[in-house]
């Protein structure tokens, strides 16, 4: 690779005045011709177009024309996540990774690695937004916040689960008809005011799960109820038939049978 221009820069001592001798200036002229030739050899430029730049090619020790990645909007980089369609970032702009402290990034080749925050070893609290989980150091967790949600089907607890207060179950209101499906995946407690004689079908009740149905007769009463694939003590039960009478049916799935009990005529 040429080391122009400072390394071989020619002087002008014999070119400054009209009385200078061209003969004495020949070495300087020759040196600058060599420098110009080195520049020509270094650059391989032929009919450049808009937005092109020079890039050095180490394989032939030359600068050659290349594309300017900032020249057009089409050259923008798009970041795509699993939960988004993508965000375009134009060359020269900054793409910021946000979401908390202690987030680091590293680039190797065309791979961007993002490392999320970790819990420092000197703290027993994990904070996320307004809520947090605290470990008292003895294996007991305190969860502060209004809601704990699971995106999976099951939360496994291998020891005693105790509710000190405010335990509640979801209640789903059913619509009276001649056939009523009780979907246990919607709630553990269901209510219905019967305006029809009906047949109850229990769906999505997992093994080890139970569902409760609170059945109220309407102002007329005398509505009957049957239960498919369900076993009661003593056989098929009969609902209370007085107007506005309330019965409670609880069904447990032991994996082989849906075993039910009925408590009648609440008053």
Short mmCIF file of C-alpha atoms in Angstrom, two decimals:
data_model
loop_
_atom_site.label_atom_id
_atom_site.label_comp_id
_atom_site.label_asym_id
_atom_site.label_seq_id
_atom_site.Cartn_x
_atom_site.Cartn_y
_atom_site.Cartn_z
CA UNK A 1 0.00 0.00 0.00
CA UNK A 2 1.35 3.46 -0.92
CA UNK A 3 2.23 5.82 1.93
CA UNK A 4 1.24 9.02 0.18
CA UNK A 5 1.32 11.93 0.37
CA UNK A 6 3.30 12.87 3.51
CA UNK A 7 5.82 10.05 3.34
CA UNK A 8 7.07 10.92 -0.15
CA UNK A 9 5.96 14.52 -0.48
CA UNK A 10 8.19 16.40 -2.94
CA UNK A 11 9.67 19.82 -2.21
CA UNK A 12 9.25 23.05 -4.26
CA UNK A 13 12.69 24.58 -3.71
CA UNK A 14 13.51 24.57 -7.42
CA UNK A 15 10.04 25.59 -8.54
CA UNK A 16 9.41 28.76 -6.52
CA UNK A 17 11.07 31.37 -8.79
CA UNK A 18 11.26 31.99 -12.51
CA UNK A 19 15.03 31.76 -12.34
CA UNK A 20 14.92 28.21 -10.90
CA UNK A 21 16.47 25.52 -13.04
CA UNK A 22 13.99 22.88 -14.39
CA UNK A 23 16.87 20.46 -14.36
CA UNK A 24 17.23 20.76 -10.61
CA UNK A 25 13.46 20.40 -10.16
CA UNK A 26 13.29 17.12 -12.08
CA UNK A 27 13.58 14.87 -8.96
CA UNK A 28 10.71 16.73 -7.28
CA UNK A 29 8.59 16.56 -10.44
CA UNK A 30 9.34 12.87 -10.79
CA UNK A 31 8.43 12.26 -7.12
CA UNK A 32 5.06 13.98 -7.50
CA UNK A 33 4.33 12.08 -10.73
CA UNK A 34 5.03 8.88 -8.80
CA UNK A 35 2.72 10.09 -6.03
CA UNK A 36 -0.07 10.84 -8.50
CA UNK A 37 0.36 7.42 -10.09
CA UNK A 38 0.18 5.81 -6.64
CA UNK A 39 -3.08 7.65 -6.03
CA UNK A 40 -4.45 6.47 -9.38
CA UNK A 41 -3.44 2.92 -8.58
CA UNK A 42 -4.99 3.17 -5.12
CA UNK A 43 -8.42 4.25 -6.40
CA UNK A 44 -10.51 2.22 -8.80
CA UNK A 45 -13.26 4.66 -9.72
CA UNK A 46 -15.30 4.41 -12.90
CA UNK A 47 -18.49 6.42 -13.46
CA UNK A 48 -19.65 6.86 -9.85
CA UNK A 49 -23.38 7.37 -9.23
CA UNK A 50 -25.35 9.21 -6.55
CA UNK A 51 -25.00 7.97 -2.97
CA UNK A 52 -21.96 5.79 -3.71
CA UNK A 53 -18.96 5.85 -1.34
CA UNK A 54 -15.38 4.60 -1.39
CA UNK A 55 -14.58 1.35 0.41
CA UNK A 56 -11.11 -0.10 0.90
CA UNK A 57 -10.55 -3.60 -0.54
CA UNK A 58 -7.64 -5.24 1.29
CA UNK A 59 -7.39 -8.06 -1.27
CA UNK A 60 -6.09 -5.70 -3.98
CA UNK A 61 -5.01 -2.73 -1.82
CA UNK A 62 -7.43 -0.38 -3.55
CA UNK A 63 -10.36 1.87 -2.77
CA UNK A 64 -13.41 0.92 -4.81
CA UNK A 65 -16.93 2.23 -5.22
CA UNK A 66 -19.56 0.92 -2.83
CA UNK A 67 -23.17 1.61 -1.88
CA UNK A 68 -23.96 4.26 0.72
CA UNK A 69 -26.22 2.55 3.29
CA UNK A 70 -27.53 5.96 4.41
CA UNK A 71 -28.52 7.07 0.94
CA UNK A 72 -32.06 5.69 0.75
CA UNK A 73 -34.85 4.87 3.18
CA UNK A 74 -34.94 1.32 1.83
CA UNK A 75 -31.57 0.68 3.50
CA UNK A 76 -33.09 1.04 6.99
CA UNK A 77 -32.60 -1.80 9.46
CA UNK A 78 -35.74 -3.47 10.83
CA UNK A 79 -35.81 -5.01 14.32
CA UNK A 80 -38.44 -7.72 14.69
CA UNK A 81 -39.55 -9.29 17.98
CA UNK A 82 -41.78 -12.28 18.69
CA UNK A 83 -44.57 -9.91 19.69
CA UNK A 84 -44.29 -7.25 16.99
CA UNK A 85 -44.25 -6.83 13.23
CA UNK A 86 -41.00 -4.91 13.34
CA UNK A 87 -39.53 -1.44 13.93
CA UNK A 88 -37.48 0.28 11.24
CA UNK A 89 -34.35 2.17 12.29
CA UNK A 90 -32.60 4.23 9.64
CA UNK A 91 -28.82 4.13 9.42
CA UNK A 92 -27.31 6.72 11.71
CA UNK A 93 -30.19 6.49 14.19
CA UNK A 94 -29.93 4.96 17.66
CA UNK A 95 -31.92 1.87 18.62
CA UNK A 96 -32.39 1.94 22.38
CA UNK A 97 -33.09 -1.17 24.46
CA UNK A 98 -35.41 -0.03 27.27
CA UNK A 99 -37.25 -1.77 30.07
CA UNK A 100 -35.19 -1.34 33.20
CA UNK A 101 -31.72 -1.01 34.64
CA UNK A 102 -28.76 -3.34 34.20
CA UNK A 103 -29.68 -4.21 30.59
CA UNK A 104 -26.58 -4.73 28.44
CA UNK A 105 -26.03 -5.34 24.74
CA UNK A 106 -23.17 -6.87 22.77
CA UNK A 107 -22.59 -7.17 19.02
CA UNK A 108 -20.61 -9.97 17.36
CA UNK A 109 -20.75 -9.97 13.58
CA UNK A 110 -24.41 -9.64 12.62
CA UNK A 111 -25.68 -10.87 16.02
CA UNK A 112 -27.01 -8.49 18.68
CA UNK A 113 -27.20 -10.06 22.15
CA UNK A 114 -29.39 -8.40 24.79
CA UNK A 115 -28.88 -9.41 28.40
CA UNK A 116 -31.66 -8.54 30.81
CA UNK A 117 -31.37 -7.35 34.35
CA UNK A 118 -30.53 -9.89 37.03
CA UNK A 119 -31.37 -9.86 40.70
CA UNK A 120 -28.32 -8.71 42.69
CA UNK A 121 -27.05 -11.26 45.16
CA UNK A 122 -27.41 -8.80 48.03
CA UNK A 123 -31.19 -8.36 47.74
CA UNK A 124 -34.18 -10.60 48.39
CA UNK A 125 -36.68 -8.61 46.36
CA UNK A 126 -37.70 -8.90 42.72
CA UNK A 127 -39.56 -5.79 41.55
CA UNK A 128 -41.69 -5.59 38.44
CA UNK A 129 -43.71 -2.41 37.94
CA UNK A 130 -45.78 -1.59 41.04
CA UNK A 131 -45.62 -5.14 42.45
CA UNK A 132 -42.80 -7.14 43.95
CA UNK A 133 -41.89 -10.53 45.40
CA UNK A 134 -39.84 -10.65 48.60
CA UNK A 135 -37.93 -13.64 50.03
CA UNK A 136 -37.53 -13.49 53.79
CA UNK A 137 -34.39 -15.63 53.60
CA UNK A 138 -36.13 -18.71 54.97
CA UNK A 139 -37.80 -19.78 51.75
CA UNK A 140 -41.04 -17.83 52.33
CA UNK A 141 -42.18 -15.48 49.57
CA UNK A 142 -44.33 -12.39 50.04
CA UNK A 143 -46.10 -11.24 46.88
CA UNK A 144 -47.25 -7.62 46.83
CA UNK A 145 -49.62 -6.69 44.01
CA UNK A 146 -53.22 -7.05 42.96
CA UNK A 147 -53.11 -9.95 40.52
CA UNK A 148 -51.05 -13.09 39.93
CA UNK A 149 -51.69 -14.62 36.51
CA UNK A 150 -50.41 -17.77 34.85
CA UNK A 151 -50.30 -18.20 31.09
CA UNK A 152 -50.10 -21.98 31.50
CA UNK A 153 -52.79 -24.47 32.48
CA UNK A 154 -51.53 -25.43 35.93
CA UNK A 155 -49.77 -23.90 38.92
CA UNK A 156 -48.29 -26.74 40.98
CA UNK A 157 -48.07 -26.36 44.76
CA UNK A 158 -46.39 -29.24 46.56
CA UNK A 159 -47.14 -28.13 50.11
CA UNK A 160 -49.96 -26.61 52.14
CA UNK A 161 -51.74 -23.68 50.49
CA UNK A 162 -53.30 -21.37 53.07
CA UNK A 163 -55.60 -18.41 52.44
CA UNK A 164 -55.57 -16.04 55.40
CA UNK A 165 -58.43 -13.92 54.06
CA UNK A 166 -60.33 -12.75 50.99
CA UNK A 167 -60.46 -16.12 49.22
CA UNK A 168 -63.04 -16.12 46.44
CA UNK A 169 -64.08 -18.12 43.40
CA UNK A 170 -65.28 -16.91 40.03
CA UNK A 171 -69.05 -17.18 39.46
CA UNK A 172 -70.48 -17.71 35.99
CA UNK A 173 -74.15 -16.96 35.29
CA UNK A 174 -75.83 -19.57 33.06
CA UNK A 175 -78.83 -18.99 30.81
CA UNK A 176 -81.89 -21.17 31.28
CA UNK A 177 -82.78 -23.48 28.39
CA UNK A 178 -83.83 -27.09 27.86
CA UNK A 179 -80.12 -28.05 27.69
CA UNK A 180 -77.45 -26.27 29.73
CA UNK A 181 -73.69 -26.84 29.36
CA UNK A 182 -71.70 -26.10 32.51
CA UNK A 183 -68.18 -25.24 31.30
CA UNK A 184 -65.85 -25.73 34.28
CA UNK A 185 -63.04 -23.88 32.47
CA UNK A 186 -65.02 -20.63 32.80
CA UNK A 187 -65.51 -20.72 36.58
CA UNK A 188 -65.72 -23.04 39.55
CA UNK A 189 -69.18 -21.79 40.57
CA UNK A 190 -72.17 -21.42 38.22
CA UNK A 191 -75.63 -20.01 38.86
CA UNK A 192 -78.86 -20.40 36.94
CA UNK A 193 -82.52 -19.49 37.46
CA UNK A 194 -84.55 -22.22 35.79
CA UNK A 195 -87.35 -21.16 33.50
CA UNK A 196 -87.28 -24.56 31.75
CA UNK A 197 -87.01 -28.20 32.64
CA UNK A 198 -83.45 -28.93 31.59
CA UNK A 199 -80.56 -31.34 31.26
CA UNK A 200 -77.16 -30.28 32.64
CA UNK A 201 -73.98 -31.37 30.81
CA UNK A 202 -70.64 -30.86 32.57
CA UNK A 203 -67.67 -30.03 30.31
CA UNK A 204 -63.95 -29.32 30.85
CA UNK A 205 -63.91 -30.61 34.43
CA UNK A 206 -60.35 -31.88 34.97
CA UNK A 207 -59.41 -34.88 37.04
CA UNK A 208 -59.24 -33.71 40.63
CA UNK A 209 -61.43 -30.71 39.85
CA UNK A 210 -64.83 -29.78 41.18
CA UNK A 211 -67.65 -27.50 40.09
CA UNK A 212 -70.64 -26.12 41.96
CA UNK A 213 -74.03 -25.26 40.44
CA UNK A 214 -76.51 -23.07 42.35
CA UNK A 215 -79.95 -23.80 40.88
CA UNK A 216 -82.87 -21.50 41.61
CA UNK A 217 -86.45 -22.17 40.52
CA UNK A 218 -88.17 -19.24 38.87
CA UNK A 219 -91.40 -17.75 40.19
CA UNK A 220 -93.40 -20.59 38.65
CA UNK A 221 -91.32 -23.49 39.97
CA UNK A 222 -91.79 -27.16 39.13
CA UNK A 223 -88.79 -27.15 36.75
CA UNK A 224 -86.96 -30.46 36.59
CA UNK A 225 -83.27 -31.09 36.13
CA UNK A 226 -81.25 -34.06 34.89
CA UNK A 227 -77.45 -34.50 34.81
CA UNK A 228 -75.57 -36.41 32.10
CA UNK A 229 -72.65 -38.72 32.98
CA UNK A 230 -72.95 -37.82 36.66
CA UNK A 231 -73.41 -40.13 39.65
CA UNK A 232 -75.38 -39.13 42.78
CA UNK A 233 -75.75 -41.02 46.03
CA UNK A 234 -78.94 -43.07 45.74
CA UNK A 235 -79.25 -42.44 42.01
CA UNK A 236 -80.78 -39.60 40.02
CA UNK A 237 -81.78 -36.68 42.27
CA UNK A 238 -84.97 -34.63 42.13
CA UNK A 239 -84.71 -30.86 42.31
CA UNK A 240 -86.78 -28.85 44.75
CA UNK A 241 -89.84 -27.68 42.81
CA UNK A 242 -91.25 -24.84 44.91
CA UNK A 243 -91.18 -21.39 43.33
CA UNK A 244 -87.85 -19.66 44.01
CA UNK A 245 -86.44 -22.79 45.69
CA UNK A 246 -82.62 -23.03 45.77
CA UNK A 247 -80.60 -26.24 45.39
CA UNK A 248 -76.81 -26.57 45.30
CA UNK A 249 -75.14 -29.35 43.29
CA UNK A 250 -71.41 -30.04 43.70
CA UNK A 251 -69.62 -32.37 41.27
CA UNK A 252 -66.10 -33.84 41.67
CA UNK A 253 -64.17 -35.65 38.93
CA UNK A 254 -62.06 -38.51 40.34
CA UNK A 255 -60.74 -39.44 36.91
CA UNK A 256 -63.22 -42.28 36.43
CA UNK A 257 -66.53 -40.78 37.52
CA UNK A 258 -68.16 -37.42 38.05
CA UNK A 259 -69.41 -37.86 41.62
CA UNK A 260 -72.10 -35.40 42.73
CA UNK A 261 -73.92 -34.31 45.85
CA UNK A 262 -77.02 -32.16 46.13
CA UNK A 263 -78.12 -29.93 48.99
CA UNK A 264 -81.77 -28.99 48.62
CA UNK A 265 -84.28 -26.35 49.56
CA UNK A 266 -82.09 -23.62 50.98
CA UNK A 267 -84.30 -21.22 52.90
#
